[in-house]
C-alpha cells in the first residue's frame, strides 16, 4: 500500500515538474466545489414544521399535549410573537385561542387587519408546567425554529407581546414599560413591543397605550 502511494507521489511530482517546464504554474480548481447553502427564501413554513417534528429537544415536551407551532399568513406583513402556549393553546394546538387570544384578535382588527392576514407565534412552542416562565435552555432549544419562521415569513413588522417576548427577542432586560411603543431592529425587521393581551385583561386601563402602539404599527404598514 505504502509502495503504491510513494509511486503515485513520485508520478505526480514528475508530472508537476513537467508542467512547470512547460511554463504552467497554476492548475484549475475542480468544478465540483460545494455550492452555497440554499437561501431561506426556498424554505417554507411546512419545511420548518417538518424539521421540528415531534420535538423533544427540551424538557417542556414531557408535559405538553400539543406543539403550538404558530399560524397565519406565510407572507404576513405583521407578525405577533407572544411568550408561550397556555392551557387552551396546549389543548387546541393553536396560539392565542383563550380569552387573551380573543382580545388579540380584536387588537389586530382595530387596525383593519384580520387575524388570518397576520402571523401569530410564541417564543416557545410547548406549554411550561403551571404556566411558569420558560427557562434559558428551553428558549435556546426552541429559538432556532422561531428564527426560521421569521426568515420564511419576512414580516415588515414584529409586534412583541409582553415583557418576556420583547426582552428575549431584543436580548435585553429593560422593562416592558420602557420598551413598549418604540422601534427596534431584528435582522432588518422592525420590532415594536407592546403589552401582552393577558396583562390587559388584568389591567384594562393600559389598553390606551396598546392602541397607541397599534396606530404606530398601522402607520408603518401604510408607509411601507
Ligand atoms: S419548547 Fe420547543 S424545543 Fe422544547 S420541546 Fe417544545 S418545540 Fe421542542
GROMACS .gro file of C-alpha atoms and ligand atoms in nm:
model
  232
    1UNK     CA    1   0.000   0.000   0.000
    2UNK     CA    2   0.279   0.244   0.106
    3UNK     CA    3   0.465   0.148  -0.210
    4UNK     CA    4   0.166   0.246  -0.426
    5UNK     CA    5   0.131   0.582  -0.252
    6UNK     CA    6   0.501   0.656  -0.290
    7UNK     CA    7   0.476   0.564  -0.658
    8UNK     CA    8   0.173   0.797  -0.701
    9UNK     CA    9   0.353   1.085  -0.528
   10UNK     CA   10   0.659   1.029  -0.743
   11UNK     CA   11   0.445   1.027  -1.061
   12UNK     CA   12   0.264   1.342  -0.951
   13UNK     CA   13   0.594   1.517  -0.876
   14UNK     CA   14   0.727   1.422  -1.222
   15UNK     CA   15   0.405   1.547  -1.383
   16UNK     CA   16   0.416   1.880  -1.194
   17UNK     CA   17   0.783   1.930  -1.287
   18UNK     CA   18   0.687   1.860  -1.648
   19UNK     CA   19   0.409   2.126  -1.631
   20UNK     CA   20   0.649   2.372  -1.468
   21UNK     CA   21   0.894   2.312  -1.751
   22UNK     CA   22   0.610   2.398  -1.993
   23UNK     CA   23   0.561   2.732  -1.810
   24UNK     CA   24   0.235   2.623  -1.640
   25UNK     CA   25   0.246   2.742  -1.277
   26UNK     CA   26  -0.120   2.704  -1.169
   27UNK     CA   27  -0.392   2.441  -1.207
   28UNK     CA   28  -0.768   2.490  -1.248
   29UNK     CA   29  -0.979   2.407  -0.941
   30UNK     CA   30  -1.216   2.113  -0.981
   31UNK     CA   31  -1.572   2.205  -1.080
   32UNK     CA   32  -1.746   2.007  -0.808
   33UNK     CA   33  -1.671   2.251  -0.523
   34UNK     CA   34  -1.958   2.276  -0.271
   35UNK     CA   35  -2.232   2.514  -0.379
   36UNK     CA   36  -2.378   2.782  -0.147
   37UNK     CA   37  -2.634   2.665   0.108
   38UNK     CA   38  -2.993   2.714  -0.016
   39UNK     CA   39  -3.126   3.062   0.064
   40UNK     CA   40  -3.401   3.089   0.323
   41UNK     CA   41  -3.643   3.205   0.050
   42UNK     CA   42  -3.653   2.844  -0.066
   43UNK     CA   43  -3.763   2.727   0.280
   44UNK     CA   44  -4.134   2.710   0.366
   45UNK     CA   45  -4.315   2.701   0.697
   46UNK     CA   46  -4.408   2.342   0.616
   47UNK     CA   47  -4.035   2.262   0.591
   48UNK     CA   48  -3.973   2.420   0.931
   49UNK     CA   49  -4.265   2.227   1.083
   50UNK     CA   50  -4.133   1.903   0.934
   51UNK     CA   51  -3.787   1.969   1.075
   52UNK     CA   52  -3.938   2.040   1.419
   53UNK     CA   53  -4.116   1.703   1.409
   54UNK     CA   54  -4.233   1.554   1.738
   55UNK     CA   55  -3.981   1.776   1.913
   56UNK     CA   56  -3.816   1.656   2.232
   57UNK     CA   57  -3.525   1.900   2.221
   58UNK     CA   58  -3.607   2.041   2.566
   59UNK     CA   59  -3.778   1.919   2.881
   60UNK     CA   60  -4.104   2.101   2.802
   61UNK     CA   61  -4.203   1.815   2.573
   62UNK     CA   62  -4.276   1.596   2.876
   63UNK     CA   63  -4.590   1.776   2.998
   64UNK     CA   64  -4.720   1.924   2.674
   65UNK     CA   65  -5.024   1.790   2.498
   66UNK     CA   66  -4.964   1.965   2.166
   67UNK     CA   67  -4.684   2.159   1.998
   68UNK     CA   68  -4.814   2.508   1.919
   69UNK     CA   69  -4.616   2.588   1.605
   70UNK     CA   70  -4.786   2.915   1.507
   71UNK     CA   71  -5.050   3.008   1.250
   72UNK     CA   72  -5.145   3.266   0.994
   73UNK     CA   73  -5.031   3.409   0.666
   74UNK     CA   74  -4.695   3.277   0.541
   75UNK     CA   75  -4.642   3.615   0.369
   76UNK     CA   76  -4.768   3.829   0.656
   77UNK     CA   77  -4.658   4.192   0.683
   78UNK     CA   78  -4.723   4.185   1.056
   79UNK     CA   79  -4.617   3.910   1.293
   80UNK     CA   80  -4.712   3.883   1.660
   81UNK     CA   81  -4.488   3.693   1.900
   82UNK     CA   82  -4.607   3.607   2.249
   83UNK     CA   83  -4.443   3.413   2.528
   84UNK     CA   84  -4.569   3.054   2.511
   85UNK     CA   85  -4.883   2.842   2.498
   86UNK     CA   86  -5.123   2.836   2.792
   87UNK     CA   87  -5.384   2.573   2.877
   88UNK     CA   88  -5.624   2.645   2.589
   89UNK     CA   89  -5.343   2.668   2.335
   90UNK     CA   90  -5.189   2.342   2.456
   91UNK     CA   91  -5.526   2.170   2.423
   92UNK     CA   92  -5.603   2.305   2.076
   93UNK     CA   93  -5.251   2.328   1.929
   94UNK     CA   94  -5.316   2.690   1.821
   95UNK     CA   95  -5.166   3.014   1.954
   96UNK     CA   96  -5.374   3.275   2.137
   97UNK     CA   97  -5.710   3.100   2.147
   98UNK     CA   98  -5.817   3.169   2.508
   99UNK     CA   99  -5.954   3.498   2.645
  100UNK     CA  100  -5.623   3.671   2.577
  101UNK     CA  101  -5.639   3.536   2.223
  102UNK     CA  102  -5.985   3.682   2.169
  103UNK     CA  103  -5.852   4.018   2.284
  104UNK     CA  104  -5.554   3.985   2.047
  105UNK     CA  105  -5.796   3.922   1.759
  106UNK     CA  106  -5.977   4.247   1.848
  107UNK     CA  107  -5.645   4.432   1.871
  108UNK     CA  108  -5.550   4.311   1.521
  109UNK     CA  109  -5.892   4.407   1.385
  110UNK     CA  110  -5.856   4.754   1.538
  111UNK     CA  111  -5.612   4.838   1.257
  112UNK     CA  112  -5.835   4.688   0.987
  113UNK     CA  113  -5.644   4.363   0.953
  114UNK     CA  114  -5.789   4.018   1.006
  115UNK     CA  115  -5.624   3.763   1.229
  116UNK     CA  116  -5.566   3.545   0.920
  117UNK     CA  117  -5.367   3.821   0.749
  118UNK     CA  118  -5.114   3.830   1.032
  119UNK     CA  119  -4.892   3.550   1.163
  120UNK     CA  120  -4.902   3.458   1.532
  121UNK     CA  121  -4.634   3.261   1.715
  122UNK     CA  122  -4.464   3.237   2.052
  123UNK     CA  123  -4.108   3.236   2.185
  124UNK     CA  124  -4.155   2.871   2.284
  125UNK     CA  125  -4.388   2.613   2.133
  126UNK     CA  126  -4.476   2.394   2.433
  127UNK     CA  127  -4.666   2.492   2.747
  128UNK     CA  128  -4.445   2.523   3.056
  129UNK     CA  129  -4.583   2.346   3.366
  130UNK     CA  130  -4.812   2.577   3.570
  131UNK     CA  131  -4.751   2.843   3.304
  132UNK     CA  132  -4.413   2.929   3.456
  133UNK     CA  133  -4.169   3.142   3.258
  134UNK     CA  134  -3.965   2.947   3.002
  135UNK     CA  135  -3.608   2.875   3.115
  136UNK     CA  136  -3.293   2.975   2.922
  137UNK     CA  137  -3.213   2.622   2.799
  138UNK     CA  138  -3.572   2.584   2.672
  139UNK     CA  139  -3.556   2.914   2.485
  140UNK     CA  140  -3.219   2.820   2.338
  141UNK     CA  141  -3.359   2.490   2.206
  142UNK     CA  142  -3.674   2.643   2.061
  143UNK     CA  143  -3.545   2.975   1.929
  144UNK     CA  144  -3.382   2.844   1.606
  145UNK     CA  145  -3.727   2.737   1.484
  146UNK     CA  146  -3.886   3.073   1.559
  147UNK     CA  147  -3.599   3.245   1.378
  148UNK     CA  148  -3.654   3.018   1.077
  149UNK     CA  149  -4.025   3.106   1.079
  150UNK     CA  150  -3.933   3.476   1.085
  151UNK     CA  151  -3.690   3.428   0.794
  152UNK     CA  152  -3.953   3.244   0.589
  153UNK     CA  153  -4.228   3.499   0.657
  154UNK     CA  154  -4.000   3.804   0.639
  155UNK     CA  155  -4.260   4.033   0.801
  156UNK     CA  156  -4.211   4.408   0.782
  157UNK     CA  157  -4.304   4.444   1.149
  158UNK     CA  158  -4.293   4.217   1.451
  159UNK     CA  159  -4.511   4.312   1.745
  160UNK     CA  160  -4.359   4.155   2.057
  161UNK     CA  161  -4.636   4.083   2.306
  162UNK     CA  162  -4.531   4.133   2.666
  163UNK     CA  163  -4.210   4.167   2.861
  164UNK     CA  164  -4.086   3.815   2.809
  165UNK     CA  165  -4.121   3.819   2.431
  166UNK     CA  166  -3.973   4.168   2.393
  167UNK     CA  167  -3.681   4.101   2.625
  168UNK     CA  168  -3.600   3.769   2.458
  169UNK     CA  169  -3.620   3.899   2.100
  170UNK     CA  170  -3.423   4.214   2.179
  171UNK     CA  171  -3.181   4.043   2.420
  172UNK     CA  172  -3.236   4.300   2.693
  173UNK     CA  173  -3.365   4.311   3.049
  174UNK     CA  174  -3.518   4.656   3.011
  175UNK     CA  175  -3.872   4.674   3.149
  176UNK     CA  176  -4.166   4.647   2.907
  177UNK     CA  177  -4.293   4.988   3.026
  178UNK     CA  178  -3.974   5.141   2.883
  179UNK     CA  179  -3.960   4.918   2.571
  180UNK     CA  180  -4.320   4.948   2.453
  181UNK     CA  181  -4.414   5.170   2.163
  182UNK     CA  182  -4.054   5.216   2.047
  183UNK     CA  183  -3.894   5.082   1.730
  184UNK     CA  184  -3.616   4.824   1.741
  185UNK     CA  185  -3.439   4.612   1.480
  186UNK     CA  186  -3.416   4.235   1.446
  187UNK     CA  187  -3.229   4.118   1.135
  188UNK     CA  188  -3.358   4.422   0.944
  189UNK     CA  189  -3.717   4.376   1.065
  190UNK     CA  190  -3.884   4.648   1.272
  191UNK     CA  191  -3.985   4.530   1.620
  192UNK     CA  192  -4.242   4.714   1.834
  193UNK     CA  193  -4.307   4.576   2.181
  194UNK     CA  194  -4.642   4.627   2.347
  195UNK     CA  195  -4.828   4.483   2.646
  196UNK     CA  196  -4.944   4.121   2.641
  197UNK     CA  197  -5.323   4.078   2.599
  198UNK     CA  198  -5.333   3.871   2.921
  199UNK     CA  199  -5.185   4.171   3.105
  200UNK     CA  200  -5.455   4.391   2.950
  201UNK     CA  201  -5.726   4.159   3.082
  202UNK     CA  202  -5.594   4.225   3.432
  203UNK     CA  203  -5.517   4.593   3.368
  204UNK     CA  204  -5.776   4.724   3.120
  205UNK     CA  205  -5.669   5.083   3.189
  206UNK     CA  206  -5.350   5.009   2.988
  207UNK     CA  207  -5.543   4.939   2.667
  208UNK     CA  208  -5.499   5.301   2.556
  209UNK     CA  209  -5.120   5.253   2.535
  210UNK     CA  210  -5.163   4.941   2.323
  211UNK     CA  211  -5.399   5.136   2.098
  212UNK     CA  212  -5.123   5.399   2.054
  213UNK     CA  213  -4.874   5.124   1.966
  214UNK     CA  214  -5.114   4.972   1.716
  215UNK     CA  215  -5.169   5.308   1.549
  216UNK     CA  216  -4.792   5.334   1.507
  217UNK     CA  217  -4.787   4.985   1.352
  218UNK     CA  218  -5.071   5.079   1.115
  219UNK     CA  219  -4.878   5.389   1.004
  220UNK     CA  220  -4.567   5.181   0.939
  221UNK     CA  221  -4.767   4.930   0.735
  222UNK     CA  222  -4.928   5.208   0.530
  223UNK     CA  223  -4.596   5.384   0.475
  224UNK     CA  224  -4.403   5.078   0.361
  225LIG     S1  225  -4.050   2.403   2.361
  225LIG    FE1  226  -3.963   2.396   2.155
  225LIG     S2  227  -3.763   2.295   2.180
  225LIG    FE2  228  -3.886   2.247   2.363
  225LIG     S3  229  -3.984   2.052   2.315
  225LIG    FE3  230  -4.128   2.217   2.259
  225LIG     S4  231  -4.091   2.253   2.041
  225LIG    FE4  232  -3.915   2.138   2.121
   0.00000   0.00000   0.00000
